[in-house]
Coordinates of C-alpha atoms and ligand atoms in Angstrom, one line a residue:
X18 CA 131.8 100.0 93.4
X19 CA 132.8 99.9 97.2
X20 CA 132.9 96.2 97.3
X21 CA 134.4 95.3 101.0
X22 CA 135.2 91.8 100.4
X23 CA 137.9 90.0 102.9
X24 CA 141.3 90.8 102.5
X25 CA 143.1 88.5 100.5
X26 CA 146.7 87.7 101.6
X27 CA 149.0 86.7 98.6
X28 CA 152.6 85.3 98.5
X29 CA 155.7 85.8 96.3
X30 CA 158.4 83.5 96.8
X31 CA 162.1 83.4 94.3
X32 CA 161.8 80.8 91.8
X33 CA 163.0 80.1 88.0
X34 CA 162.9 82.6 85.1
X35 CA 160.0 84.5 83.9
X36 CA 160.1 84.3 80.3
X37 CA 157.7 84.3 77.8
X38 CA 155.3 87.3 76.1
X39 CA 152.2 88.6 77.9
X40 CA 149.6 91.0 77.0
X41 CA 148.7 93.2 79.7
X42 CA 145.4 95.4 79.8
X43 CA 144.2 98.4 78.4
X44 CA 145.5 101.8 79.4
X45 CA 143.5 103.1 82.2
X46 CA 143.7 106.7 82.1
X47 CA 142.6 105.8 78.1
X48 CA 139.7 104.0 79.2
X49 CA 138.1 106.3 81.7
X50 CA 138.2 109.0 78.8
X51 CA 136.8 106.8 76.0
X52 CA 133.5 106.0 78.6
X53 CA 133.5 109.6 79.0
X54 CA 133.7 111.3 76.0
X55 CA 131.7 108.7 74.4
X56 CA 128.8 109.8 76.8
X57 CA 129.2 113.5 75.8
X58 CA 129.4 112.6 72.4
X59 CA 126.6 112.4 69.6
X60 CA 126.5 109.1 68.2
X61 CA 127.8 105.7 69.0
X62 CA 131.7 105.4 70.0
X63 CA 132.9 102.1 69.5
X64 CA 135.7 100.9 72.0
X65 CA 138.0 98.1 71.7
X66 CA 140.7 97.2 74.1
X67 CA 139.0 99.0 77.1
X68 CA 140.7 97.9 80.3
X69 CA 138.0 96.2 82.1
X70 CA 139.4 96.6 86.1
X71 CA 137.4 97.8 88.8
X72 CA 137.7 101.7 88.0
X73 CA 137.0 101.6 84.6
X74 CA 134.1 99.2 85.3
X75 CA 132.9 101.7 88.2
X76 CA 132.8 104.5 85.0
X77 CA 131.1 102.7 82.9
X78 CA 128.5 102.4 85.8
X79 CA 128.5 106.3 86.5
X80 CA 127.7 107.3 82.6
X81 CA 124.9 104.5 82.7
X82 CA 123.7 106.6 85.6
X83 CA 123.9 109.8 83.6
X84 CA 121.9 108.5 80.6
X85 CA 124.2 107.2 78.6
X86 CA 124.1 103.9 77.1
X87 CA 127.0 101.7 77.6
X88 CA 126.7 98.0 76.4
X89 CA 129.7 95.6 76.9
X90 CA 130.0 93.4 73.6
X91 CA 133.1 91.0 74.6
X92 CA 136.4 91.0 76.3
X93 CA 137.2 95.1 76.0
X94 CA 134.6 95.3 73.4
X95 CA 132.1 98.0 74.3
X96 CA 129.8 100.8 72.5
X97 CA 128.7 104.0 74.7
X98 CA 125.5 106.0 72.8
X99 CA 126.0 109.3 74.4
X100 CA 123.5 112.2 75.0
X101 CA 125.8 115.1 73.9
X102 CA 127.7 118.2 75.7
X103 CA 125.5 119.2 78.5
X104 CA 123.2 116.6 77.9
X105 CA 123.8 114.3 81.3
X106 CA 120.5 113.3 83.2
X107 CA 120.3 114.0 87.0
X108 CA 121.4 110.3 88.5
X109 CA 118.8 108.8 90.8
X110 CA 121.4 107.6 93.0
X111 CA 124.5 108.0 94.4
X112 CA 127.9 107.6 91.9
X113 CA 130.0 105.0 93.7
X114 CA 133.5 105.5 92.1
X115 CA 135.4 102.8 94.5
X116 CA 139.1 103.1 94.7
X117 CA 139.5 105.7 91.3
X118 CA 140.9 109.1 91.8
X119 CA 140.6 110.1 88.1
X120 CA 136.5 108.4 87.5
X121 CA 135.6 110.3 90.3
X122 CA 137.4 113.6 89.5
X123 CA 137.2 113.3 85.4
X124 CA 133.5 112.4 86.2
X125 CA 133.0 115.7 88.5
X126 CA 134.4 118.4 85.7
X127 CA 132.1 116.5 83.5
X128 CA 129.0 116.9 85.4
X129 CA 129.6 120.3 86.8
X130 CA 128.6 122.7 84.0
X131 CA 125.4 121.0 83.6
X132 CA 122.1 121.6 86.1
X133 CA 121.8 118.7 87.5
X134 CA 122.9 117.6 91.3
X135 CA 124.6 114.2 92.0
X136 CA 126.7 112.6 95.1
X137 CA 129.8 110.7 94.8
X138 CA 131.4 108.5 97.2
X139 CA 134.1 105.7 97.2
X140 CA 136.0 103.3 99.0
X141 CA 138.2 103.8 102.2
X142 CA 141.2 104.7 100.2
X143 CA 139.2 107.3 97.9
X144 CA 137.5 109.1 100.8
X145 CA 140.8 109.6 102.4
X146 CA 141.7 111.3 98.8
X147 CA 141.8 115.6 98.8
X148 CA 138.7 117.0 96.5
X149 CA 138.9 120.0 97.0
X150 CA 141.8 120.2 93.7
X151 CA 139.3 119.7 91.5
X152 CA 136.0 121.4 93.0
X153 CA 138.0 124.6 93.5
X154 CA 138.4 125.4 89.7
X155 CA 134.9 123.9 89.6
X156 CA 133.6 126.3 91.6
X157 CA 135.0 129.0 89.1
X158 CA 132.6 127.6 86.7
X159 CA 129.8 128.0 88.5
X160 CA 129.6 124.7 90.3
X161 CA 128.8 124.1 94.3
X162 CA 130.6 120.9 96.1
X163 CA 129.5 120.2 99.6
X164 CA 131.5 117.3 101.1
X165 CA 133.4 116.4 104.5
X166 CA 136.1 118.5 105.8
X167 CA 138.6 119.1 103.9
X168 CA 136.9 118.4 101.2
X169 CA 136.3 114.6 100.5
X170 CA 134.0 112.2 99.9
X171 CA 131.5 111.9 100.2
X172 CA 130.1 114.6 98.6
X173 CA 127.4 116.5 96.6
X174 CA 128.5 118.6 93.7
X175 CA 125.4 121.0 92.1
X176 CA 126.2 121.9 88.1
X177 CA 126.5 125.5 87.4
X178 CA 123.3 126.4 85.7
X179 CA 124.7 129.4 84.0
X180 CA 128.7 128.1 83.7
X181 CA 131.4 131.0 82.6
X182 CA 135.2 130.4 81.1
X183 CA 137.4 129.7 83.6
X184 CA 141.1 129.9 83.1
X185 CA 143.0 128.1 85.9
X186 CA 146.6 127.8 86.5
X187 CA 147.2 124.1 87.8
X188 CA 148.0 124.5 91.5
X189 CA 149.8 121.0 91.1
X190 CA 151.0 118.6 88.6
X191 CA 147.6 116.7 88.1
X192 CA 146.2 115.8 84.8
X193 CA 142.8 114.6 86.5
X194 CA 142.7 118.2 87.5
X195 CA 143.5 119.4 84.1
X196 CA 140.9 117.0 82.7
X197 CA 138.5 118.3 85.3
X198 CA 138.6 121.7 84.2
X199 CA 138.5 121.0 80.5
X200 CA 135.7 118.8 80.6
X201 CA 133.9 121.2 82.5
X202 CA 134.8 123.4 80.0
X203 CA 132.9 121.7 77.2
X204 CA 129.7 123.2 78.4
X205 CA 130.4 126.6 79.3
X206 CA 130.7 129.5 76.1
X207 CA 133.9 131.1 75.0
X208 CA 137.3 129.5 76.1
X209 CA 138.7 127.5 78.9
X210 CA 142.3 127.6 79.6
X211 CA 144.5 125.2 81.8
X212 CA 148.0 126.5 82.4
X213 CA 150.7 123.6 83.9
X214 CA 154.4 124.3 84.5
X215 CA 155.6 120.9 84.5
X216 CA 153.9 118.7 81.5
X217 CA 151.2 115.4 82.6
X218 CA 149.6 113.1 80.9
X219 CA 147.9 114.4 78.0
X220 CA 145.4 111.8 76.8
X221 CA 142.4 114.0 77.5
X222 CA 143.7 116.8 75.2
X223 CA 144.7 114.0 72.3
X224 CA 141.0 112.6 72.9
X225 CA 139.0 115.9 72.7
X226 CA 140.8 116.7 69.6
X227 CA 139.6 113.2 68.0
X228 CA 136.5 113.7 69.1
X229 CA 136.3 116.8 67.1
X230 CA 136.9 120.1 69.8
X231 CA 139.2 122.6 69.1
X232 CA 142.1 122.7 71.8
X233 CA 144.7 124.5 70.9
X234 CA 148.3 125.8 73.3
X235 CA 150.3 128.7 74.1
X236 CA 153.4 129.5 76.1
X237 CA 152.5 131.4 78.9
X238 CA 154.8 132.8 81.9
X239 CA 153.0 130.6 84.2
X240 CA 153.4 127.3 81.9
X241 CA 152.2 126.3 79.0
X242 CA 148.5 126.6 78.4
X243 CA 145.9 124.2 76.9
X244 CA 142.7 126.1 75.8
X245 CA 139.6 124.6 74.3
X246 CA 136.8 126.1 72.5
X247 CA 133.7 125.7 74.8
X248 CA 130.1 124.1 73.5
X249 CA 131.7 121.6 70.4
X250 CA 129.2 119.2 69.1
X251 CA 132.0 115.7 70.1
X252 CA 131.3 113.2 67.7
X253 CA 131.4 109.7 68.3
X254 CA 134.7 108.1 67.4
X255 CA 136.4 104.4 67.3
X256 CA 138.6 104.6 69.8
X257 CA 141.3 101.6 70.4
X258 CA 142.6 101.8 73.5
X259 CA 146.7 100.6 74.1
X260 CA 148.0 98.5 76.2
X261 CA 148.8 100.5 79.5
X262 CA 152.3 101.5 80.4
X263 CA 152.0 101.8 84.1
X264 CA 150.8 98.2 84.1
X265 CA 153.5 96.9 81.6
X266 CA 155.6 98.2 84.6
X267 CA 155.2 95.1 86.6
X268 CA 156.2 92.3 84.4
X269 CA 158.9 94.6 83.0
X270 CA 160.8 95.3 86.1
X271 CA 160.3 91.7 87.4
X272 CA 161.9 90.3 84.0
X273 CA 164.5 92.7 85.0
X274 CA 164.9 91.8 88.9
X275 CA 164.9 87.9 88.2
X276 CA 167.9 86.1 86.9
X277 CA 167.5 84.4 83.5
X278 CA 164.3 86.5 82.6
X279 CA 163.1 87.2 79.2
X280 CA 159.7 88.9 78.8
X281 CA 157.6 90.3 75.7
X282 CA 155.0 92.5 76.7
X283 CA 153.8 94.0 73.1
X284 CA 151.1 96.7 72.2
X285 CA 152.3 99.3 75.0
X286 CA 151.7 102.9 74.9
X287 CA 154.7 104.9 74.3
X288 CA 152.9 108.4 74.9
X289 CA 155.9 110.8 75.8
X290 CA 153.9 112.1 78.9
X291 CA 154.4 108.7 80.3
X292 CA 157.4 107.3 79.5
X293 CA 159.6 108.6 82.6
X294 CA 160.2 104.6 84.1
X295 CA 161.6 103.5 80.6
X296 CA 163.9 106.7 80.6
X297 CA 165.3 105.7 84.5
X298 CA 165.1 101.8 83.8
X299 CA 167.8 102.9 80.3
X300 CA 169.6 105.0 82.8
X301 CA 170.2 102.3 85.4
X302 CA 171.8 99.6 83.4
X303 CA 168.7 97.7 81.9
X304 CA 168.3 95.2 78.7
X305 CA 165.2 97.4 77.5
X306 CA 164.0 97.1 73.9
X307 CA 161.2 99.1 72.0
X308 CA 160.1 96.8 69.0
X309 CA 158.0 97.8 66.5
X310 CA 157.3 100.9 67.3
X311 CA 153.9 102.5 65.3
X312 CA 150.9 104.8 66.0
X313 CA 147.4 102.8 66.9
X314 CA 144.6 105.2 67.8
X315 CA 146.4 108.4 67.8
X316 CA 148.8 107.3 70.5
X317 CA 152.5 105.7 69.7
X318 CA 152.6 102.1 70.5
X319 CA 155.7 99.8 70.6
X320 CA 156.3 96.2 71.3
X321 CA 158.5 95.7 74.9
X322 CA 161.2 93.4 75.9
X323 CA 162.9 93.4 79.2
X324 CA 166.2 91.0 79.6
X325 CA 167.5 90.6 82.6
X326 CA 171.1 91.2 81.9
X327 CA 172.7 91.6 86.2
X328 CA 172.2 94.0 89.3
X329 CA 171.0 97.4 87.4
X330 CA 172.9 100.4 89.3
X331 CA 171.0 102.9 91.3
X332 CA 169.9 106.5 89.8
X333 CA 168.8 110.4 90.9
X334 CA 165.5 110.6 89.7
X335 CA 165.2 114.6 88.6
X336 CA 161.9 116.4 89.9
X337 CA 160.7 117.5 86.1
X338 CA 160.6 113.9 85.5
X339 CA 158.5 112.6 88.6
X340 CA 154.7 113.6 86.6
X341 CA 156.0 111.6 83.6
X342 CA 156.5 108.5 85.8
X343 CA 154.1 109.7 89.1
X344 CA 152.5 105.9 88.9
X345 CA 155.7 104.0 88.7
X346 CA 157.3 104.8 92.0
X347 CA 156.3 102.2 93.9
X348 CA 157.5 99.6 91.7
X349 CA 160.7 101.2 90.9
X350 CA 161.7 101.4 94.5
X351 CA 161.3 97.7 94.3
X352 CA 163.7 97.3 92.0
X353 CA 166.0 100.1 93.6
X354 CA 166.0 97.4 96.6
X355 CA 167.7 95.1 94.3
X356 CA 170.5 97.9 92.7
X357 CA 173.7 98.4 93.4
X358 CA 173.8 101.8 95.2
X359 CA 171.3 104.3 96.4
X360 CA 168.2 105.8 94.1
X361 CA 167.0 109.4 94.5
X362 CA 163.5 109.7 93.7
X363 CA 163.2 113.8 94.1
X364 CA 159.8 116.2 93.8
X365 CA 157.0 112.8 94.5
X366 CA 154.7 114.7 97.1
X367 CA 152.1 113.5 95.0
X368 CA 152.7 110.5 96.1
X369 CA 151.1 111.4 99.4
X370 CA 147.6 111.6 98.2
X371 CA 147.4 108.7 96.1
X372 CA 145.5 105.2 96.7
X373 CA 147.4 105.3 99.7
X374 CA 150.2 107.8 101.2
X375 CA 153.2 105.6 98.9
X376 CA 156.4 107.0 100.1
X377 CA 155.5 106.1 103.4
X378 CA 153.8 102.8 102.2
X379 CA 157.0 101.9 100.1
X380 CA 159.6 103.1 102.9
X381 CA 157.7 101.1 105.2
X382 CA 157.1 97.6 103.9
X383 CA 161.1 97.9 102.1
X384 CA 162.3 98.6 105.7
X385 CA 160.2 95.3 106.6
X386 CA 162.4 93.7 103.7
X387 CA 165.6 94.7 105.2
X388 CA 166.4 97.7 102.8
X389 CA 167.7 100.8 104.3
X390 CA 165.2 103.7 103.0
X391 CA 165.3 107.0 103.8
X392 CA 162.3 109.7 103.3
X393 CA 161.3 113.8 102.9
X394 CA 158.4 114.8 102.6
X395 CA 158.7 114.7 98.8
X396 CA 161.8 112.2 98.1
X397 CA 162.3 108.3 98.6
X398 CA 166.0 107.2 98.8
X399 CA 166.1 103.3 98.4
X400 CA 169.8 101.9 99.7
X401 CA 170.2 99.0 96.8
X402 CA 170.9 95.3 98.6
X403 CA 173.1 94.4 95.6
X404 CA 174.0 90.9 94.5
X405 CA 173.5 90.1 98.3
X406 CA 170.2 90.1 97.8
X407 CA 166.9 91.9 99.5
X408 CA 166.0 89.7 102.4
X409 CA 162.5 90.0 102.2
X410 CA 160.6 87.2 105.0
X411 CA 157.1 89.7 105.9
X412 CA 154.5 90.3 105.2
X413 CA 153.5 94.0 103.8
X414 CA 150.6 96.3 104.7
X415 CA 148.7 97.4 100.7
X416 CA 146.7 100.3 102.3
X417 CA 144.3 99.2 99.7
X418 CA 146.4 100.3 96.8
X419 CA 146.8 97.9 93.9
X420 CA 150.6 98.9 93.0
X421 CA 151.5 99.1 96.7
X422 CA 150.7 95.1 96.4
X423 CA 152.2 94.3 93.1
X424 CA 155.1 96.4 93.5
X425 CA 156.0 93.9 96.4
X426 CA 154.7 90.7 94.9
X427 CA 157.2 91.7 92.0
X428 CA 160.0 92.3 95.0
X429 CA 158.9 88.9 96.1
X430 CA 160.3 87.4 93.3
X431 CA 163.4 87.6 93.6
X432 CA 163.5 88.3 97.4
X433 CA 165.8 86.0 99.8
X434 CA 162.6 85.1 101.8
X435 CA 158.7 84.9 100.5
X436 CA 157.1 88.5 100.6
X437 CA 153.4 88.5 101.6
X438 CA 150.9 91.2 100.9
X439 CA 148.0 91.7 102.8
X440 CA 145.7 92.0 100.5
X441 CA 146.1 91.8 96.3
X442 CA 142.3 91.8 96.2
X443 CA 142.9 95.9 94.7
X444 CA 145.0 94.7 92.1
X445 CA 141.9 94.0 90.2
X446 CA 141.2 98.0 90.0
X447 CA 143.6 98.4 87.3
X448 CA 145.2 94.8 86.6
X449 CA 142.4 91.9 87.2
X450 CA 145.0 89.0 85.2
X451 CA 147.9 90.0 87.1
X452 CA 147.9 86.7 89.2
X453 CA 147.3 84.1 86.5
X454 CA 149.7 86.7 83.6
X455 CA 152.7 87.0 85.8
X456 CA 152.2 82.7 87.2
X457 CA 152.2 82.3 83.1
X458 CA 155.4 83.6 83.2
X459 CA 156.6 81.9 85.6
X460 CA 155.8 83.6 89.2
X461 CA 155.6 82.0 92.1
X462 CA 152.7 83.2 93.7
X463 CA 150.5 81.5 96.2
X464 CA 146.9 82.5 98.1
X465 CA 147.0 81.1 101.8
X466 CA 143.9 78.7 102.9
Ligands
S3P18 O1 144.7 111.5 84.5 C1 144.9 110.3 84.8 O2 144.3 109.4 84.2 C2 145.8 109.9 85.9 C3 146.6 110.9 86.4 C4 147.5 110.7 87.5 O3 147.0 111.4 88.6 P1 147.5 112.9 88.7 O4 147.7 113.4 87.4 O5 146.3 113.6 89.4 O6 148.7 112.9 89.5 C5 147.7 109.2 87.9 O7 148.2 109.1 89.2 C6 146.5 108.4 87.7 O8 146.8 107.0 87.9 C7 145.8 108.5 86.4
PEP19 C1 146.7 106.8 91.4 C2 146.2 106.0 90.5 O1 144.9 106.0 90.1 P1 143.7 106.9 90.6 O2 144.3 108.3 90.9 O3 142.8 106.9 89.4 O4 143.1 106.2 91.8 C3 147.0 104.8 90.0 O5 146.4 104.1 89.1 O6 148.1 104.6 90.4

């Protein structure tokens, strides 16, 4: 939903400790898939933990609009009845994914080996966002997008209504384009094969298993391949969605940034394919513990704690590792504003085409700070202030994007001067209890008025 409410301005200013254990929400990328699959599934899939921020809510919508039925029970409590592989129902209107790259793109592969026609649009931010990644191997299938120049939103994508196989090498490191092409393959016969050369997230492959497909993987000279069996009957499954990483991010790197900090943040995926910031945070000096850890759901879990323990020392970030990490850029060059020496974040050209272009975002609201940052078109070097401090004293331009804003608000913390955001009201895409989880902990953060 493309809600254009005012912008609303939000300040972080130094204060005591943050200490104390907080739960953040579910896994995002988790939840889109559970809404999804449970739609193309036969039978009721029962979901607990779901995160329940703006994109996820915004799928929810869009599988109500393809004839599923999606009933919310309680706080991440919810049951999706789907209507089976190819069974989606032509939506009367048009599929308003807001601010959410992977609804909108996840949603597209699903859609587009059926024969049914449906438009998509979003919010400023997402119709800035490049399409044509995922209606290019959709159009392999079978499917026809027509959309802006350039291919975004909005735009109209007609389902293939006699879909073929498709075997696609990833032109970049995207799992919402490997998702795209695998969930398009679900309706069309023989195999679908998605080749990457650099592993992503694999939640969508972990999920279509569960669910019953057959996807199996090869080594290929191009990468390694993930092939599925096209036209499985998915059955409904429990799914119990874990605590998202990329969000644990923000209370984790703040316990780190701010002197005296102790912070529990338990229940957090520990999924290999996204575990790139722990690796860095380990590598630059950092009081990081992984409790408890088990398997919940078919994912491994494990209980955080972040200490802070001193100025952390600044890193090279390798290329291989960016996909593993590709959400956690922003709010690791906030913390790299605090190290002692430089960080090298290397291969992030991704980062261009996200919620908003972040290198530049980043570079530009840390050189507002008073950090020297340098950019490429695909690296980030953040000069660390040291024990000095970051000076902080602006305010900072979100570009719509939700970490953009916390990312900074976290900076804010521990900043010489308050640090004001523009607008945190996108923080409740992915995190809606950041304000009153990270105050519980002991933030200092204000509205104005
Ligand atoms: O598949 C997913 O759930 C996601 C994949 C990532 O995008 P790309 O894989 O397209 O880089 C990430 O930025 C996004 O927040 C969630
Ligand atoms: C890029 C992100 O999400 P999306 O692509 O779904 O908008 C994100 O959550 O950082």
């Amino acid at each position: 939903m493309t809600a254009t409410s005012a912008p609303m301005p939000l300040t972080a200013r130094a204060g005591g400790a943050l200490r104390g254990t907080t739960d953040v929400p579910g896994d995002k990328s988790i939840s889109h898939r559970a809404l999804i699959l449970g739609a193309l599934a036969v039978g009721e899939t029962r979901i607990t933990g779901l995160l329940e921020g703006q994109d996820v809510l915004d799928t929810a919508a869009a599988m109500r609009a393809f004839g599923a039925e999606v009933i919310r029970h309680g706080p991440g409590s919810w049951s999706v009845h789907g209507v089976g592989v190819g069974g989606f129902g032509e939506p009367s209107g048009v599929i308003d994914c807001g601010n959410s790259g992977t609804g909108v793109r996840l949603i597209m592969g699903a859609m587009a080996t059926t024969p049914i026609t449906a438009t998509f649009t979003g919010d400023a931010s997402l119709c800035r966002r490049p399409m044509g990644r995922v209606t290019d191997p959709l159009a392999l299938f079978g499917a026809q997008a027509v959309g802006r120049a350039g291919g975004r939103l909005p735009m109209t994508l007609v389902g293939a209504a006699d879909p073929v196989p498709v075997r696609y090498v990833l032109p970049v490191p995207s799992a919402q384009v490997k998702s795209a092409v695998l969930l398009a393959g679900l309706n069309a016969p023989g195999e679908t094969a998605v080749i990457e050369a650099e592993p992503t997230r694999d939640h969508t492959e972990r999920m279509l298993a569960g669910f019953g497909a057959v996807i199996r993987h090869e080594d290929t000279p191009e990468g390694r391949a993930v092939i599925l069996t096209g036209q499985p009957e998915l059955i409904a499954q429990p799914v119990a969605v874990p605590r998202d990483p990329s969000s644990a991010a923000f209370p984790v790197v703040a316990a780190l940034m701010v002197p005296g900090s102790d912070v529990r943040v338990p229940g957090v995926s520990r999924n290999p394919t996204r575990d790139g910031l722990y690796c860095t945070l380990l590598e630059m000096g950092a009081d990081l513990l992984f409790e408890a850890e088990r398997a919940e759901g078919g994912e491994p879990v494990a209980d955080l704690r972040a200490r802070f323990t001193g100025t952390l020392r600044g890193v090279e970030v390798p290329p291989e590792r960016a996909a593993s990490m590709i959400d956690e850029f922003p709010i690791l060059a906030a913390l790299a504003a605090t190290a002692e020496g430089a960080t090298v974040m290397r291969g992030v050209r991704e980062l261009r085409v996200k919620e908003s272009d972040r290198i530049a975002a980043m570079a530009t609201g840390l050189a507002a700070c008073g950090v020297a940052v340098e950019e490429t078109e695909d690296t980030l070097t953040v000069h660390g202030c040291g024990p000095d401090g970051v000076p902080g004293g602006t305010t900072v331009a979100t570009h719509l994007d939700h970490r953009i804003a916390m990312s900074f608000l976290c900076l804010g913390l521990v900043a010489r001067a308050p640090v004001t955001v523009d607008d945190a009201g996108p923080i409740a895409t992915s995190f809606p209890d950041f304000i009153p989880l990270m105050t519980a902990l002991g933030a200092d953060l204000a509205t104005h008025g």
